[in-house]
Amino acid sequence: TPVIDVQGAYRIYETAAGFTPALRGVSLSVARGEFLAIMGPSGSGKSTLMNILGCLDKPTTGFYRLEGLEVSELSDDDLATVRSTRLGFVFQSFNLLPRTTVLRNVMLPLIYSDVPVRDRELRAWRALRSVGLPEEHYLHHSNELSGGQMQRVAIARALVNDPALVLADEPTGNLDTTTGEMVMGTFRRLQRRGKTIVVITHDAEVAAWADRTVHIRDGRLLSDEEERAYLARL
Ligand code: ADP
Ligand code: ADP
């Protein structure tokens, strides 16, 4: 079973001004251990697709199966459970608690898990080691770290529940090129250890770290070849 299996998904927003079809027949399959990049210009539907993949929103029509579980028909409560147990999120703005230690930040998602309290610190420790953050920082407040270190803490937090899928939305958007490469290198190493990773970016050099890139234009997905053909026609 693929980790992500989206078939014929439409997402149509209804506003006072009318209907906006943000996704128009998206199908996407991502296997376990794959590292996928999704690229697209502003307004193309990236956030809409990410919200669906992240179980924050559901397709208007079509289906989304996550590890074989049909999530497009779950209640909001069940979606929240899926988010906290099967998914890890990484954001452009890191979203760490500033005056809280690195270790506590990484332990946060475990509050909602069934991991026994006595094991939580060890879990967080392991997640931090897996992203290569030196131990000397684990008891520092997160706001004492550099941007690249903060993003690695955020990746560790995303990993601590051992999710099926890590979703990263513009994870290098607030980082300089060198630091951004370091963060992408971290994802790459996680992927080599079998993690399934989806990164949204508008930067082709960032996307180049992935195994495969799909492009989104006007709510439709294009492969690399289709994107090249599209650009050649302009
Ligand atoms: P991107 O993330 O690539 O910038 P979005 O997914 O945010 O694209 O938006 C895709 C389209 O859907 C745009 O036309 C946008 O204006 C529209 N859209 C996004 N969110 C909403 C919403 N909550 N209500 C109405 N229209 C929306
Ligand atoms: P960006 O960093 O790309 O600017 P944000 O980090 O502000 O975006 O987050 C994007 C969206 O995800 C927001 O609507 C936010 O409420 C939501 N969000 C933030 N943290 C989590 C989380 N841990 N789980 C689920 N949704 C989250």
PDB file of N, CA and C and ligand atoms in Angstrom, residues 11 13-15 20-22 40-49 216, ligand 1:
ATOM      1  N   ARG A  11     -10.929  20.136  -5.016  1.00  0.00           N
ATOM      2  CA  ARG A  11     -11.270  20.937  -3.833  1.00  0.00           C
ATOM      3  C   ARG A  11     -11.826  22.244  -4.357  1.00  0.00           C
ATOM      4  N   TYR A  13     -13.609  25.701  -3.370  1.00  0.00           N
ATOM      5  CA  TYR A  13     -13.972  26.633  -2.301  1.00  0.00           C
ATOM      6  C   TYR A  13     -15.217  27.399  -2.720  1.00  0.00           C
ATOM      7  N   GLU A  14     -16.125  27.562  -1.763  1.00  0.00           N
ATOM      8  CA  GLU A  14     -17.329  28.321  -2.030  1.00  0.00           C
ATOM      9  C   GLU A  14     -17.258  29.619  -1.244  1.00  0.00           C
ATOM     10  N   THR A  15     -17.261  30.730  -1.949  1.00  0.00           N
ATOM     11  CA  THR A  15     -17.237  32.040  -1.279  1.00  0.00           C
ATOM     12  C   THR A  15     -18.393  32.884  -1.818  1.00  0.00           C
ATOM     13  N   THR A  20     -14.380  28.581  -6.361  1.00  0.00           N
ATOM     14  CA  THR A  20     -12.986  28.524  -6.820  1.00  0.00           C
ATOM     15  C   THR A  20     -12.520  27.070  -6.805  1.00  0.00           C
ATOM     16  N   PRO A  21     -12.273  26.502  -7.991  1.00  0.00           N
ATOM     17  CA  PRO A  21     -11.751  25.137  -8.003  1.00  0.00           C
ATOM     18  C   PRO A  21     -10.238  25.159  -7.794  1.00  0.00           C
ATOM     19  N   ALA A  22      -9.785  24.953  -6.546  1.00  0.00           N
ATOM     20  CA  ALA A  22      -8.353  25.055  -6.229  1.00  0.00           C
ATOM     21  C   ALA A  22      -7.601  23.785  -6.632  1.00  0.00           C
ATOM     22  N   GLY A  40       5.229  24.719  -7.325  1.00  0.00           N
ATOM     23  CA  GLY A  40       4.186  25.407  -8.072  1.00  0.00           C
ATOM     24  C   GLY A  40       4.180  26.873  -7.735  1.00  0.00           C
ATOM     25  N   PRO A  41       3.727  27.700  -8.677  1.00  0.00           N
ATOM     26  CA  PRO A  41       3.675  29.143  -8.423  1.00  0.00           C
ATOM     27  C   PRO A  41       2.589  29.490  -7.413  1.00  0.00           C
ATOM     28  N   SER A  42       2.627  30.706  -6.940  1.00  0.00           N
ATOM     29  CA  SER A  42       1.631  31.192  -5.982  1.00  0.00           C
ATOM     30  C   SER A  42       0.224  31.069  -6.567  1.00  0.00           C
ATOM     31  N   GLY A  43      -0.701  30.572  -5.752  1.00  0.00           N
ATOM     32  CA  GLY A  43      -2.090  30.435  -6.198  1.00  0.00           C
ATOM     33  C   GLY A  43      -2.376  29.172  -6.978  1.00  0.00           C
ATOM     34  N   SER A  44      -1.363  28.295  -7.135  1.00  0.00           N
ATOM     35  CA  SER A  44      -1.550  27.098  -7.968  1.00  0.00           C
ATOM     36  C   SER A  44      -2.293  25.984  -7.234  1.00  0.00           C
ATOM     37  N   GLY A  45      -2.373  26.084  -5.893  1.00  0.00           N
ATOM     38  CA  GLY A  45      -3.077  25.047  -5.137  1.00  0.00           C
ATOM     39  C   GLY A  45      -2.195  24.270  -4.180  1.00  0.00           C
ATOM     40  N   LYS A  46      -0.951  24.723  -3.959  1.00  0.00           N
ATOM     41  CA  LYS A  46      -0.010  24.008  -3.076  1.00  0.00           C
ATOM     42  C   LYS A  46      -0.549  23.874  -1.654  1.00  0.00           C
ATOM     43  N   SER A  47      -1.004  25.006  -1.086  1.00  0.00           N
ATOM     44  CA  SER A  47      -1.487  24.952   0.304  1.00  0.00           C
ATOM     45  C   SER A  47      -2.724  24.081   0.410  1.00  0.00           C
ATOM     46  N   THR A  48      -3.578  24.184  -0.589  1.00  0.00           N
ATOM     47  CA  THR A  48      -4.797  23.372  -0.584  1.00  0.00           C
ATOM     48  C   THR A  48      -4.439  21.889  -0.588  1.00  0.00           C
ATOM     49  N   LEU A  49      -3.497  21.506  -1.447  1.00  0.00           N
ATOM     50  CA  LEU A  49      -3.078  20.105  -1.508  1.00  0.00           C
ATOM     51  C   LEU A  49      -2.406  19.689  -0.204  1.00  0.00           C
ATOM     52  N   ILE A 216       2.562  21.662  -9.737  1.00  0.00           N
ATOM     53  CA  ILE A 216       1.139  21.941  -9.697  1.00  0.00           C
ATOM     54  C   ILE A 216       0.892  23.273 -10.393  1.00  0.00           C
TER      55      ILE A 216
HETATM   56  P1  ADP B   1      -0.814  28.249  -3.234  1.00  0.00           P
HETATM   57  O1  ADP B   1      -0.590  27.631  -1.893  1.00  0.00           O
HETATM   58  O2  ADP B   1      -0.138  27.523  -4.352  1.00  0.00           O
HETATM   59  O3  ADP B   1      -0.513  29.707  -3.259  1.00  0.00           O
HETATM   60  P2  ADP B   1      -3.658  27.937  -2.600  1.00  0.00           P
HETATM   61  O4  ADP B   1      -3.920  26.498  -2.409  1.00  0.00           O
HETATM   62  O5  ADP B   1      -3.504  28.781  -1.387  1.00  0.00           O
HETATM   63  O6  ADP B   1      -2.385  28.104  -3.566  1.00  0.00           O
HETATM   64  O7  ADP B   1      -4.824  28.577  -3.470  1.00  0.00           O
HETATM   65  C1  ADP B   1      -5.326  27.986  -4.688  1.00  0.00           C
HETATM   66  C2  ADP B   1      -6.535  28.785  -5.137  1.00  0.00           C
HETATM   67  O8  ADP B   1      -7.603  28.649  -4.198  1.00  0.00           O
HETATM   68  C3  ADP B   1      -6.285  30.290  -5.257  1.00  0.00           C
HETATM   69  O9  ADP B   1      -7.054  30.766  -6.340  1.00  0.00           O
HETATM   70  C4  ADP B   1      -6.799  30.820  -3.946  1.00  0.00           C
HETATM   71  O10 ADP B   1      -7.221  32.144  -4.093  1.00  0.00           O
HETATM   72  C5  ADP B   1      -7.965  29.902  -3.657  1.00  0.00           C
HETATM   73  N1  ADP B   1      -8.223  29.709  -2.212  1.00  0.00           N
HETATM   74  C6  ADP B   1      -7.339  29.203  -1.313  1.00  0.00           C
HETATM   75  N2  ADP B   1      -7.892  29.137  -0.087  1.00  0.00           N
HETATM   76  C7  ADP B   1      -9.164  29.601  -0.221  1.00  0.00           C
HETATM   77  C8  ADP B   1     -10.266  29.780   0.686  1.00  0.00           C
HETATM   78  N3  ADP B   1     -10.156  29.441   1.971  1.00  0.00           N
HETATM   79  N4  ADP B   1     -11.416  30.275   0.189  1.00  0.00           N
HETATM   80  C9  ADP B   1     -11.541  30.611  -1.104  1.00  0.00           C
HETATM   81  N5  ADP B   1     -10.548  30.466  -2.013  1.00  0.00           N
HETATM   82  C10 ADP B   1      -9.370  29.981  -1.588  1.00  0.00           C
END
